[in-house]
Amino acid sequence: MRTRPLKAALLGCGVVGSEVARIMTTHADDLAARIGAPVELAGVAVRRPSKVREGIDPALITTDATALVQRGDIDVVVEVIGGIEPARTLITTAFENGASVVSANKALLAEDGAALHAAAEKYGRDLYYEAAVAGAIPLVRPLRESLAGDKVNRVLGIVNGTTNFILDKMDTSGAGYSEALDEATALGYAEADPTADVEGFDAAAKAAILAGIAFHTRVKIGDVHREGITEVTAADIASARRMGCTVKLLAICERAADGASVTARVHPAMIPLSHPLASVREAYNAVFVEAEAAGQLMFYGPGAGGSPTASAVLGDLVAVCRNKLGEATGPGESAYTRLPVSPMGEVVTRYHISLDVADKPGVLAQVATVFAEQGVSIDTVRQQGKDGEASLVVVTHRAPDAALSGTVEALRKLDTVRGVASIMRVEGE
């Protein structure tokens, strides 16, 4: 074993960063044995230096992150500060000054991953980011390495623990969205401002990263169709239950049947209770990968939190340090297919549409005519009426999303349709 230590710089010392520092200290001997050399924490960049950080030598604390990554003796930089800037500049500066980078920054990777990979390649450095998607679940490396010889056609999963907790509570307790969100906040699953989670931004960033790796093409967060869960109601959950389904926020990345394009989307969907994803409870994540040779693979585990995310960061740290000792680099960006990302309107899906209609003869015929005119086939219809009003629930067969959207707009124009109570896609069948 080499006795001279490799030096690591830590950018950020919040929930994840502090856990990374703790594990590096308490498991130092094991990490050294696995890497082939000791790893020394050489500096920790923070915004509030006066805060007490248990187990971290105060002499390592600095507010000058730029100076830390410019030192020249740093072998690997661990970036867990998040956001676009200053993280982007710090990462590229680290590459320029001889360090490889381990990052958990999904937002930056989904927005500017191509430029970061190009900078890493230019300077002969590693860029690893297992912790950016699904916390402790090994997912990025299996896609980048284990399945590198296979053809991945679909990635489908639950990649946000906050929304899964909320939807699970709505399903199991009958709570409304606001009540379930309040419980998630009280338990620490939701941030004080939960927008990134509940509006689907977090999941969309992860979908962009997964799609890019799986299909060897460049997918940015702006390419991902995004819908959150704020409009999901207790009535939607109950309607799903009557169909033998539950509601999940899904990230879905697919290769087109002809192989000429890909799609990436995040939205709530009804899935059958028989589907393995239906049993993913509380704040857990799970992802299905469908490949031609390997078939269906499922990855399951805690998708967030200090310890799980730190586990993924440390796994990358070990890999990067091993590469450093061997004077090698790991896999970089693979975007050779250059496949375009199709818009949501071209995606073929099923819909569950709940309508408030007048309770009188001929309404169902009018509604069915609209579906037929838009070229959308109806699978099932359920109608209940009372005191001149009725609810009509229609589940369609698979059709282009644009045709289904056109159907909904045409239904809104019918005099007999009082309103569209809810619209939700149906997946997993």
GROMACS .gro file of C-alpha atoms in nm:
model
  429
    1MET     CA    1   0.000   0.000   0.000
    2ARG     CA    2   0.119   0.351  -0.078
    3THR     CA    3   0.179   0.546   0.242
    4ARG     CA    4   0.157   0.897   0.097
    5PRO     CA    5  -0.210   0.993   0.122
    6LEU     CA    6  -0.437   1.109  -0.155
    7LYS     CA    7  -0.590   1.445  -0.069
    8ALA     CA    8  -0.962   1.522  -0.090
    9ALA     CA    9  -1.137   1.860  -0.071
   10LEU     CA   10  -1.498   1.881   0.038
   11LEU     CA   11  -1.722   2.157  -0.101
   12GLY     CA   12  -2.022   2.185   0.130
   13CYS     CA   13  -2.070   2.045   0.478
   14GLY     CA   14  -2.445   2.020   0.523
   15VAL     CA   15  -2.642   1.701   0.582
   16VAL     CA   16  -2.458   1.506   0.312
   17GLY     CA   17  -2.117   1.672   0.338
   18SER     CA   18  -2.090   1.627   0.713
   19GLU     CA   19  -2.178   1.258   0.676
   20VAL     CA   20  -1.914   1.218   0.405
   21ALA     CA   21  -1.654   1.373   0.637
   22ARG     CA   22  -1.763   1.149   0.925
   23ILE     CA   23  -1.735   0.829   0.723
   24MET     CA   24  -1.398   0.932   0.580
   25THR     CA   25  -1.274   0.968   0.937
   26THR     CA   26  -1.434   0.668   1.104
   27HIS     CA   27  -1.371   0.428   0.814
   28ALA     CA   28  -1.029   0.565   0.720
   29ASP     CA   29  -0.846   0.232   0.755
   30ASP     CA   30  -1.105   0.041   0.552
   31LEU     CA   31  -1.107   0.305   0.279
   32ALA     CA   32  -0.728   0.299   0.262
   33ALA     CA   33  -0.726  -0.079   0.229
   34ARG     CA   34  -0.985  -0.071  -0.049
   35ILE     CA   35  -0.816   0.209  -0.241
   36GLY     CA   36  -0.453   0.111  -0.186
   37ALA     CA   37  -0.358   0.440  -0.021
   38PRO     CA   38  -0.486   0.657   0.264
   39VAL     CA   39  -0.728   0.940   0.182
   40GLU     CA   40  -0.681   1.262   0.373
   41LEU     CA   41  -0.946   1.530   0.408
   42ALA     CA   42  -0.739   1.836   0.317
   43GLY     CA   43  -1.000   2.111   0.333
   44VAL     CA   44  -1.371   2.181   0.376
   45ALA     CA   45  -1.532   2.484   0.208
   46VAL     CA   46  -1.840   2.622   0.384
   47ARG     CA   47  -2.047   2.942   0.389
   48ARG     CA   48  -2.078   2.969   0.769
   49PRO     CA   49  -1.740   2.899   0.930
   50SER     CA   50  -1.864   2.975   1.283
   51LYS     CA   51  -2.097   2.676   1.288
   52VAL     CA   52  -1.972   2.388   1.505
   53ARG     CA   53  -1.904   2.078   1.295
   54GLU     CA   54  -1.847   1.779   1.517
   55GLY     CA   55  -1.557   1.556   1.419
   56ILE     CA   56  -1.404   1.803   1.170
   57ASP     CA   57  -1.080   1.980   1.253
   58PRO     CA   58  -1.161   2.355   1.254
   59ALA     CA   59  -0.827   2.415   1.083
   60LEU     CA   60  -0.969   2.249   0.770
   61ILE     CA   61  -1.261   2.491   0.742
   62THR     CA   62  -1.245   2.767   0.483
   63THR     CA   63  -1.487   3.003   0.315
   64ASP     CA   64  -1.264   3.036   0.008
   65ALA     CA   65  -1.376   2.743  -0.205
   66THR     CA   66  -1.194   2.877  -0.510
   67ALA     CA   67  -0.859   2.883  -0.333
   68LEU     CA   68  -0.920   2.530  -0.204
   69VAL     CA   69  -0.975   2.380  -0.550
   70GLN     CA   70  -0.683   2.581  -0.692
   71ARG     CA   71  -0.427   2.443  -0.446
   72GLY     CA   72  -0.276   2.200  -0.693
   73ASP     CA   73  -0.216   1.922  -0.438
   74ILE     CA   74  -0.581   1.813  -0.425
   75ASP     CA   75  -0.645   1.476  -0.591
   76VAL     CA   76  -1.024   1.471  -0.573
   77VAL     CA   77  -1.291   1.733  -0.504
   78VAL     CA   78  -1.623   1.624  -0.356
   79GLU     CA   79  -1.894   1.875  -0.451
   80VAL     CA   80  -2.213   1.861  -0.244
   81ILE     CA   81  -2.314   2.229  -0.241
   82GLY     CA   82  -2.575   2.194  -0.517
   83GLY     CA   83  -2.708   2.457  -0.755
   84ILE     CA   84  -2.560   2.584  -1.079
   85GLU     CA   85  -2.314   2.848  -0.958
   86PRO     CA   86  -2.061   2.857  -0.803
   87ALA     CA   87  -2.060   2.476  -0.836
   88ARG     CA   88  -2.002   2.479  -1.213
   89THR     CA   89  -1.706   2.717  -1.192
   90LEU     CA   90  -1.556   2.532  -0.895
   91ILE     CA   91  -1.577   2.197  -1.073
   92THR     CA   92  -1.411   2.323  -1.391
   93THR     CA   93  -1.145   2.499  -1.182
   94ALA     CA   94  -1.078   2.171  -1.001
   95PHE     CA   95  -1.023   1.994  -1.335
   96GLU     CA   96  -0.785   2.270  -1.449
   97ASN     CA   97  -0.581   2.233  -1.131
   98GLY     CA   98  -0.536   1.857  -1.143
   99ALA     CA   99  -0.828   1.721  -0.940
  100SER     CA  100  -1.100   1.475  -1.037
  101VAL     CA  101  -1.452   1.543  -0.914
  102VAL     CA  102  -1.724   1.351  -0.734
  103SER     CA  103  -2.056   1.537  -0.742
  104ALA     CA  104  -2.410   1.490  -0.613
  105ASN     CA  105  -2.535   1.790  -0.814
  106LYS     CA  106  -2.826   1.665  -1.024
  107ALA     CA  107  -2.942   2.013  -1.125
  108LEU     CA  108  -2.603   2.108  -1.268
  109LEU     CA  109  -2.547   1.775  -1.441
  110ALA     CA  110  -2.893   1.785  -1.600
  111GLU     CA  111  -2.837   2.141  -1.719
  112ASP     CA  112  -2.471   2.143  -1.822
  113GLY     CA  113  -2.344   1.785  -1.802
  114ALA     CA  114  -2.200   1.791  -2.155
  115ALA     CA  115  -1.974   2.088  -2.079
  116LEU     CA  116  -1.857   1.931  -1.752
  117HIS     CA  117  -1.775   1.603  -1.926
  118ALA     CA  118  -1.588   1.794  -2.197
  119ALA     CA  119  -1.382   1.977  -1.933
  120ALA     CA  120  -1.304   1.650  -1.753
  121GLU     CA  121  -1.190   1.492  -2.080
  122LYS     CA  122  -0.982   1.797  -2.175
  123TYR     CA  123  -0.781   1.780  -1.855
  124GLY     CA  124  -0.778   1.400  -1.822
  125ARG     CA  125  -0.987   1.389  -1.503
  126ASP     CA  126  -1.276   1.181  -1.370
  127LEU     CA  127  -1.631   1.307  -1.322
  128TYR     CA  128  -1.839   1.067  -1.110
  129TYR     CA  129  -2.193   1.136  -0.988
  130GLU     CA  130  -2.366   0.826  -0.854
  131ALA     CA  131  -2.516   1.032  -0.570
  132ALA     CA  132  -2.694   1.265  -0.814
  133VAL     CA  133  -2.966   1.007  -0.884
  134ALA     CA  134  -3.159   0.795  -0.633
  135GLY     CA  135  -2.934   0.837  -0.329
  136ALA     CA  136  -2.771   0.514  -0.216
  137ILE     CA  137  -2.915   0.303  -0.499
  138PRO     CA  138  -2.640   0.192  -0.742
  139LEU     CA  139  -2.787   0.308  -1.070
  140VAL     CA  140  -2.554   0.541  -1.260
  141ARG     CA  141  -2.260   0.300  -1.257
  142PRO     CA  142  -2.466  -0.003  -1.368
  143LEU     CA  143  -2.598   0.201  -1.659
  144ARG     CA  144  -2.258   0.347  -1.750
  145GLU     CA  145  -2.055   0.031  -1.698
  146SER     CA  146  -2.242  -0.293  -1.627
  147LEU     CA  147  -2.488  -0.242  -1.914
  148ALA     CA  148  -2.239  -0.076  -2.150
  149GLY     CA  149  -2.252  -0.380  -2.379
  150ASP     CA  150  -2.632  -0.401  -2.384
  151LYS     CA  151  -2.905  -0.190  -2.543
  152VAL     CA  152  -3.129  -0.018  -2.288
  153ASN     CA  153  -3.478   0.054  -2.418
  154ARG     CA  154  -3.659   0.190  -2.114
  155VAL     CA  155  -3.597   0.331  -1.769
  156LEU     CA  156  -3.905   0.363  -1.548
  157GLY     CA  157  -3.908   0.453  -1.184
  158ILE     CA  158  -3.981   0.645  -0.868
  159VAL     CA  159  -3.687   0.879  -0.815
  160ASN     CA  160  -3.819   1.129  -0.561
  161GLY     CA  161  -3.880   1.017  -0.203
  162THR     CA  162  -4.079   1.323  -0.094
  163THR     CA  163  -4.350   1.282  -0.356
  164ASN     CA  164  -4.364   0.907  -0.304
  165PHE     CA  165  -4.418   0.961   0.068
  166ILE     CA  166  -4.700   1.210   0.002
  167LEU     CA  167  -4.878   0.991  -0.253
  168ASP     CA  168  -4.836   0.685  -0.033
  169LYS     CA  169  -4.995   0.864   0.263
  170MET     CA  170  -5.282   0.984   0.045
  171ASP     CA  171  -5.338   0.625  -0.066
  172THR     CA  172  -5.308   0.449   0.270
  173SER     CA  173  -5.476   0.705   0.496
  174GLY     CA  174  -5.719   0.883   0.267
  175ALA     CA  175  -5.553   1.217   0.344
  176GLY     CA  176  -5.566   1.504   0.099
  177TYR     CA  177  -5.256   1.647  -0.066
  178SER     CA  178  -5.211   1.932   0.184
  179GLU     CA  179  -5.242   1.703   0.485
  180ALA     CA  180  -4.993   1.455   0.343
  181LEU     CA  181  -4.749   1.737   0.258
  182ASP     CA  182  -4.775   1.870   0.614
  183GLU     CA  183  -4.687   1.526   0.751
  184ALA     CA  184  -4.394   1.492   0.510
  185THR     CA  185  -4.265   1.833   0.623
  186ALA     CA  186  -4.302   1.747   0.992
  187LEU     CA  187  -4.103   1.426   0.944
  188GLY     CA  188  -3.828   1.600   0.748
  189TYR     CA  189  -3.908   1.438   0.413
  190ALA     CA  190  -4.013   1.770   0.257
  191GLU     CA  191  -3.818   2.096   0.256
  192ALA     CA  192  -3.968   2.419   0.389
  193ASP     CA  193  -4.009   2.510   0.020
  194PRO     CA  194  -4.106   2.178  -0.141
  195THR     CA  195  -4.144   2.317  -0.494
  196ALA     CA  196  -3.849   2.130  -0.648
  197ASP     CA  197  -3.995   1.800  -0.530
  198VAL     CA  198  -4.372   1.838  -0.562
  199GLU     CA  199  -4.358   2.017  -0.899
  200GLY     CA  200  -4.132   1.748  -1.044
  201PHE     CA  201  -3.814   1.952  -1.102
  202ASP     CA  202  -3.599   1.716  -0.893
  203ALA     CA  203  -3.730   1.408  -1.073
  204ALA     CA  204  -3.695   1.576  -1.413
  205ALA     CA  205  -3.325   1.646  -1.351
  206LYS     CA  206  -3.271   1.283  -1.259
  207ALA     CA  207  -3.467   1.168  -1.566
  208ALA     CA  208  -3.244   1.379  -1.790
  209ILE     CA  209  -2.931   1.223  -1.642
  210LEU     CA  210  -3.067   0.868  -1.668
  211ALA     CA  211  -3.190   0.913  -2.025
  212GLY     CA  212  -2.856   1.052  -2.138
  213ILE     CA  213  -2.663   0.761  -1.990
  214ALA     CA  214  -2.909   0.489  -2.092
  215PHE     CA  215  -2.946   0.597  -2.455
  216HIS     CA  216  -2.597   0.742  -2.515
  217THR     CA  217  -2.733   1.079  -2.616
  218ARG     CA  218  -2.755   1.426  -2.467
  219VAL     CA  219  -3.070   1.502  -2.273
  220LYS     CA  220  -3.107   1.824  -2.074
  221ILE     CA  221  -3.366   1.903  -1.812
  222GLY     CA  222  -3.544   2.129  -2.060
  223ASP     CA  223  -3.605   1.825  -2.283
  224VAL     CA  224  -3.799   1.647  -2.007
  225HIS     CA  225  -4.176   1.685  -1.994
  226ARG     CA  226  -4.261   1.768  -1.634
  227GLU     CA  227  -4.577   1.758  -1.424
  228GLY     CA  228  -4.589   1.760  -1.044
  229ILE     CA  229  -4.830   1.613  -0.791
  230THR     CA  230  -4.995   1.930  -0.659
  231GLU     CA  231  -5.312   1.866  -0.861
  232VAL     CA  232  -5.352   1.504  -0.746
  233THR     CA  233  -5.663   1.477  -0.528
  234ALA     CA  234  -5.802   1.224  -0.285
  235ALA     CA  235  -6.068   1.155  -0.550
  236ASP     CA  236  -5.795   1.061  -0.800
  237ILE     CA  237  -5.644   0.822  -0.547
  238ALA     CA  238  -5.985   0.667  -0.477
  239SER     CA  239  -6.058   0.632  -0.849
  240ALA     CA  240  -5.725   0.459  -0.900
  241ARG     CA  241  -5.805   0.220  -0.617
  242ARG     CA  242  -6.136   0.128  -0.782
  243MET     CA  243  -5.936   0.036  -1.094
  244GLY     CA  244  -5.698  -0.179  -0.890
  245CYS     CA  245  -5.426   0.085  -0.923
  246THR     CA  246  -5.228   0.332  -0.717
  247VAL     CA  247  -5.079   0.671  -0.810
  248LYS     CA  248  -4.704   0.733  -0.831
  249LEU     CA  249  -4.489   1.015  -0.968
  250LEU     CA  250  -4.293   0.837  -1.238
  251ALA     CA  251  -3.982   0.924  -1.435
  252ILE     CA  252  -4.008   0.749  -1.771
  253CYS     CA  253  -3.729   0.743  -2.030
  254GLU     CA  254  -3.793   0.544  -2.347
  255ARG     CA  255  -3.631   0.466  -2.677
  256ALA     CA  256  -3.877   0.490  -2.968
  257ALA     CA  257  -3.984   0.162  -3.126
  258ASP     CA  258  -3.795   0.250  -3.445
  259GLY     CA  259  -3.488   0.350  -3.244
  260ALA     CA  260  -3.475   0.693  -3.410
  261SER     CA  261  -3.555   0.907  -3.103
  262VAL     CA  262  -3.602   0.902  -2.728
  263THR     CA  263  -3.849   1.054  -2.483
  264ALA     CA  264  -3.812   1.162  -2.122
  265ARG     CA  265  -4.103   1.258  -1.899
  266VAL     CA  266  -4.205   1.299  -1.536
  267HIS     CA  267  -4.569   1.297  -1.429
  268PRO     CA  268  -4.816   1.130  -1.192
  269ALA     CA  269  -4.958   0.806  -1.327
  270MET     CA  270  -5.187   0.527  -1.223
  271ILE     CA  271  -5.012   0.189  -1.212
  272PRO     CA  272  -5.166  -0.152  -1.136
  273LEU     CA  273  -5.127  -0.284  -0.783
  274SER     CA  274  -4.967  -0.590  -0.940
  275HIS     CA  275  -4.676  -0.382  -1.070
  276PRO     CA  276  -4.365  -0.399  -0.846
  277LEU     CA  277  -4.346  -0.018  -0.831
  278ALA     CA  278  -4.689  -0.009  -0.667
  279SER     CA  279  -4.543  -0.162  -0.350
  280VAL     CA  280  -4.269   0.103  -0.313
  281ARG     CA  281  -4.373   0.276   0.008
  282GLU     CA  282  -4.302   0.598   0.195
  283ALA     CA  283  -3.980   0.779   0.091
  284TYR     CA  284  -3.819   0.487  -0.093
  285ASN     CA  285  -3.713   0.491  -0.458
  286ALA     CA  286  -3.718   0.217  -0.717
  287VAL     CA  287  -3.616   0.209  -1.082
  288PHE     CA  288  -3.683  -0.047  -1.356
  289VAL     CA  289  -3.433  -0.079  -1.638
  290GLU     CA  290  -3.534  -0.276  -1.946
  291ALA     CA  291  -3.249  -0.393  -2.170
  292GLU     CA  292  -3.249  -0.622  -2.471
  293ALA     CA  293  -3.011  -0.887  -2.336
  294ALA     CA  294  -3.042  -0.839  -1.960
  295GLY     CA  295  -3.421  -0.810  -1.959
  296GLN     CA  296  -3.588  -0.633  -1.665
  297LEU     CA  297  -3.373  -0.516  -1.376
  298MET     CA  298  -3.506  -0.345  -1.064
  299PHE     CA  299  -3.305  -0.119  -0.832
  300TYR     CA  300  -3.461  -0.036  -0.495
  301GLY     CA  301  -3.361   0.149  -0.180
  302PRO     CA  302  -3.352   0.481   0.008
  303GLY     CA  303  -3.333   0.761  -0.245
  304ALA     CA  304  -3.225   1.050  -0.023
  305GLY     CA  305  -3.090   1.144   0.319
  306GLY     CA  306  -2.745   1.213   0.458
  307SER     CA  307  -2.618   0.859   0.511
  308PRO     CA  308  -2.758   0.699   0.192
  309THR     CA  309  -2.633   0.981  -0.029
  310ALA     CA  310  -2.296   0.983   0.147
  311SER     CA  311  -2.268   0.610   0.075
  312ALA     CA  312  -2.295   0.681  -0.298
  313VAL     CA  313  -2.045   0.968  -0.271
  314LEU     CA  314  -1.793   0.747  -0.091
  315GLY     CA  315  -1.833   0.473  -0.350
  316ASP     CA  316  -1.740   0.724  -0.619
  317LEU     CA  317  -1.454   0.855  -0.407
  318VAL     CA  318  -1.304   0.506  -0.383
  319ALA     CA  319  -1.338   0.454  -0.759
  320VAL     CA  320  -1.181   0.790  -0.845
  321CYS     CA  321  -0.893   0.738  -0.602
  322ARG     CA  322  -0.824   0.393  -0.747
  323ASN     CA  323  -0.813   0.546  -1.094
  324LYS     CA  324  -0.574   0.814  -0.967
  325LEU     CA  325  -0.335   0.554  -0.831
  326GLY     CA  326  -0.351   0.360  -1.158
  327GLU     CA  327  -0.300   0.679  -1.359
  328ALA     CA  328  -0.622   0.609  -1.544
  329THR     CA  329  -0.968   0.760  -1.578
  330GLY     CA  330  -1.308   0.597  -1.572
  331PRO     CA  331  -1.585   0.622  -1.832
  332GLY     CA  332  -1.671   0.968  -1.957
  333GLU     CA  333  -1.968   1.093  -2.153
  334SER     CA  334  -2.110   0.857  -2.416
  335ALA     CA  335  -2.333   1.055  -2.651
  336TYR     CA  336  -2.246   0.896  -2.982
  337THR     CA  337  -2.606   0.813  -3.086
  338ARG     CA  338  -2.710   1.181  -3.102
  339LEU     CA  339  -3.075   1.078  -3.084
  340PRO     CA  340  -3.330   1.360  -3.080
  341VAL     CA  341  -3.571   1.394  -2.788
  342SER     CA  342  -3.930   1.375  -2.909
  343PRO     CA  343  -4.190   1.612  -2.761
  344MET     CA  344  -4.454   1.482  -2.523
  345GLY     CA  345  -4.723   1.509  -2.788
  346GLU     CA  346  -4.568   1.218  -2.977
  347VAL     CA  347  -4.556   0.989  -2.673
  348VAL     CA  348  -4.812   0.707  -2.682
  349THR     CA  349  -4.997   0.677  -2.351
  350ARG     CA  350  -5.325   0.579  -2.188
  351TYR     CA  351  -5.548   0.826  -2.005
  352HIS     CA  352  -5.789   0.818  -1.713
  353ILE     CA  353  -6.030   1.111  -1.757
  354SER     CA  354  -6.296   1.204  -1.504
  355LEU     CA  355  -6.575   1.432  -1.630
  356ASP     CA  356  -6.860   1.613  -1.457
  357VAL     CA  357  -7.154   1.590  -1.697
  358ALA     CA  358  -7.527   1.652  -1.716
  359ASP     CA  359  -7.729   1.346  -1.612
  360LYS     CA  360  -7.946   1.307  -1.919
  361PRO     CA  361  -7.980   1.078  -2.221
  362GLY     CA  362  -7.727   1.112  -2.502
  363VAL     CA  363  -7.436   1.246  -2.297
  364LEU     CA  364  -7.232   0.926  -2.324
  365ALA     CA  365  -7.291   0.917  -2.699
  366GLN     CA  366  -7.166   1.276  -2.733
  367VAL     CA  367  -6.856   1.201  -2.532
  368ALA     CA  368  -6.785   0.884  -2.728
  369THR     CA  369  -6.818   1.076  -3.053
  370VAL     CA  370  -6.552   1.324  -2.944
  371PHE     CA  371  -6.311   1.041  -2.867
  372ALA     CA  372  -6.381   0.880  -3.204
  373GLU     CA  373  -6.329   1.207  -3.392
  374GLN     CA  374  -5.989   1.250  -3.227
  375GLY     CA  375  -5.890   0.893  -3.312
  376VAL     CA  376  -5.875   0.779  -2.950
  377SER     CA  377  -6.020   0.438  -2.862
  378ILE     CA  378  -6.208   0.396  -2.533
  379ASP     CA  379  -6.120   0.100  -2.311
  380THR     CA  380  -6.374   0.134  -2.027
  381VAL     CA  381  -6.644   0.379  -1.914
  382ARG     CA  382  -6.800   0.418  -1.571
  383GLN     CA  383  -7.094   0.653  -1.507
  384GLN     CA  384  -7.275   0.757  -1.190
  385GLY     CA  385  -7.560   1.008  -1.177
  386LYS     CA  386  -7.773   1.186  -0.920
  387ASP     CA  387  -8.004   1.493  -0.913
  388GLY     CA  388  -7.932   1.601  -1.269
  389GLU     CA  389  -7.552   1.573  -1.237
  390ALA     CA  390  -7.325   1.281  -1.317
  391SER     CA  391  -6.964   1.176  -1.318
  392LEU     CA  392  -6.822   0.996  -1.617
  393VAL     CA  393  -6.488   0.816  -1.595
  394VAL     CA  394  -6.324   0.715  -1.922
  395VAL     CA  395  -6.010   0.504  -1.955
  396THR     CA  396  -5.858   0.503  -2.303
  397HIS     CA  397  -5.644   0.266  -2.499
  398ARG     CA  398  -5.296   0.384  -2.593
  399ALA     CA  399  -5.281   0.683  -2.826
  400PRO     CA  400  -5.049   0.977  -2.900
  401ASP     CA  401  -5.052   1.224  -2.614
  402ALA     CA  402  -5.137   1.507  -2.855
  403ALA     CA  403  -5.455   1.325  -2.961
  404LEU     CA  404  -5.555   1.275  -2.599
  405SER     CA  405  -5.491   1.641  -2.521
  406GLY     CA  406  -5.701   1.737  -2.823
  407THR     CA  407  -5.978   1.511  -2.696
  408VAL     CA  408  -5.982   1.685  -2.358
  409GLU     CA  409  -6.001   2.028  -2.523
  410ALA     CA  410  -6.291   1.913  -2.742
  411LEU     CA  411  -6.473   1.767  -2.440
  412ARG     CA  412  -6.450   2.102  -2.261
  413LYS     CA  413  -6.651   2.261  -2.543
  414LEU     CA  414  -6.950   2.027  -2.502
  415ASP     CA  415  -7.252   2.191  -2.336
  416THR     CA  416  -7.323   1.869  -2.150
  417VAL     CA  417  -6.975   1.858  -1.994
  418ARG     CA  418  -6.973   2.072  -1.680
  419GLY     CA  419  -6.602   2.030  -1.624
  420VAL     CA  420  -6.299   1.801  -1.641
  421ALA     CA  421  -6.250   1.687  -1.281
  422SER     CA  422  -5.915   1.513  -1.336
  423ILE     CA  423  -5.682   1.382  -1.603
  424MET     CA  424  -5.414   1.123  -1.535
  425ARG     CA  425  -5.205   0.891  -1.742
  426VAL     CA  426  -5.209   0.515  -1.690
  427GLU     CA  427  -4.877   0.324  -1.705
  428GLY     CA  428  -4.737  -0.016  -1.630
  429GLU     CA  429  -4.965  -0.228  -1.843
   0.00000   0.00000   0.00000
